[in-house]
Amino acid sequence: MEIKITRSECLKAKPDSNALGFGKYFTDHMFVMDYSKEEGWHDARIIPYGNISLSPASTTLHYGTEIFEGLKAYRRPDGGVQLFRPIENAKRMNRSADRLCLPEFPEEYFLEALKTLIKLDEDWVPSEPGTSLYIRPFLFGNDETLGVHAVNHATFMIILSPVGSYYKEGLNPVSIMIEDQDVRAVRGGTGEAKCGGNYAASNRAGDRAEKKGYSQVLWLDGVERKYIEEVGAMNVMFKISGTVVTPALSGSILPGITRKSIIEMLKKEGYKIEERRLSVEELAQSMKDGTLEEAWGCGTAAVVSPIGELCYKDQVYIVNEGKIGELTQHLYDTLTGIQWGKTEDTYGWTVQL
Ligand code: PLP
Ligand code: COI
């Protein structure tokens, strides 16, 4: 792939690394590549970060033909920069593309585009503890027609954002509301694809939860509204009577790369882990009888995030006295140790820039 690079003539001032928040600042450049049925993927370019022009009839604006990914670049203690399992993101993006009838993006292009863009904006990878460069690849249908059909034209882009922690709580436990009205996804729908529409459909419940003082919603399955699925931007895990239980990938849950990594870590370290259906009644019972020892969410943006409070049908349950649990802390330390290059990566997950 040949990437044409147009450098920005006016580099931006970098934000304060101690007050980054999440997704508020963007680097100097972005990657763009176009697709047409006739030409395939073509015209790979890196250009200054800025607004893009779209036809008002573009399919993405009307029918939500959009998918995205999220991964991070980490500053190692020796000053180098590394990525965490980027090929997993490339593979998942192509599974999402298949679900939405968008063109697949070759994995080797994905990695080359990421690396070339990050190298150009490498100064933007922050080094304060807990900070990283969030990478947002996205792909959208771009046909100029109001007809509903699979796309003939598409665009793939990558933008970069230096970030701190996703939740204002940082590593302090977050409060989560179990949603019993709206549903996020159903099997056969788009729940296991990372598409924008899933997040749009989540906003109403998220808003309601926020008004009640909760950080995010924990979704139940869309058919019986009985089984635990995932949180708005992360998968969930519970330690019940010494066993880690996480909802099995049912077709309506996003197959998280952090989830997959934690399962591999737990297995290697000899923990008992079950991927299975977990009903909200079973979870509530474990909170009542005290067998729920720890609960946490996991995802790229949120890393490992302890859950200190769960609310279901106005009943509030406090998990582990509202404190981070021992295993949650261990997983956070091990995973972030590998991601930031402080611990040896015996899994071969990291990719040097
Ligand atoms: N579930 C949802 C709905 C998400 O948006 C995310 C974040 O990407 C995850 C789970 C966790 O996935 P990953 O670990 O690949 O970031
Ligand atoms: C991520 O963790 O990368 C996510 O995509 C979460 C995002 C919706 C903010």
Tab-separated table of C-alpha atoms and ligand atoms in Angstrom, residues 22 68-71 134 136 166 194 199 232-233 299-302, ligand 2:
chain	number	residue	atom	x	y	z
A	22	PHE	CA	-11.463	10.752	27.164
A	68	PHE	CA	-15.571	1.337	14.326
A	69	GLU	CA	-12.767	-0.022	16.464
A	70	GLY	CA	-10.966	1.136	19.568
A	71	LEU	CA	-7.405	0.317	20.632
A	134	TYR	CA	-6.584	6.069	21.892
A	136	ARG	CA	-10.219	5.112	16.566
A	166	TYR	CA	-12.517	6.713	30.661
A	194	LYS	CA	-19.051	-2.793	16.688
A	199	TYR	CA	-24.398	2.941	20.771
A	232	GLY	CA	-22.260	0.153	27.589
A	233	ALA	CA	-18.564	0.206	26.763
A	299	GLY	CA	-12.588	-2.918	27.807
A	300	THR	CA	-9.968	-0.935	25.933
A	301	ALA	CA	-11.168	2.468	27.056
A	302	ALA	CA	-12.132	1.416	30.591
B	2	COI	C1	-13.482	1.101	23.576
B	2	COI	O1	-13.254	0.648	24.701
B	2	COI	O2	-12.637	1.153	22.719
B	2	COI	C2	-14.784	1.573	23.209
B	2	COI	O3	-15.103	1.483	22.078
B	2	COI	C3	-15.645	2.240	24.132
B	2	COI	C4	-16.205	3.422	23.456
B	2	COI	C5	-17.578	3.218	22.983
B	2	COI	C6	-15.946	4.669	24.166
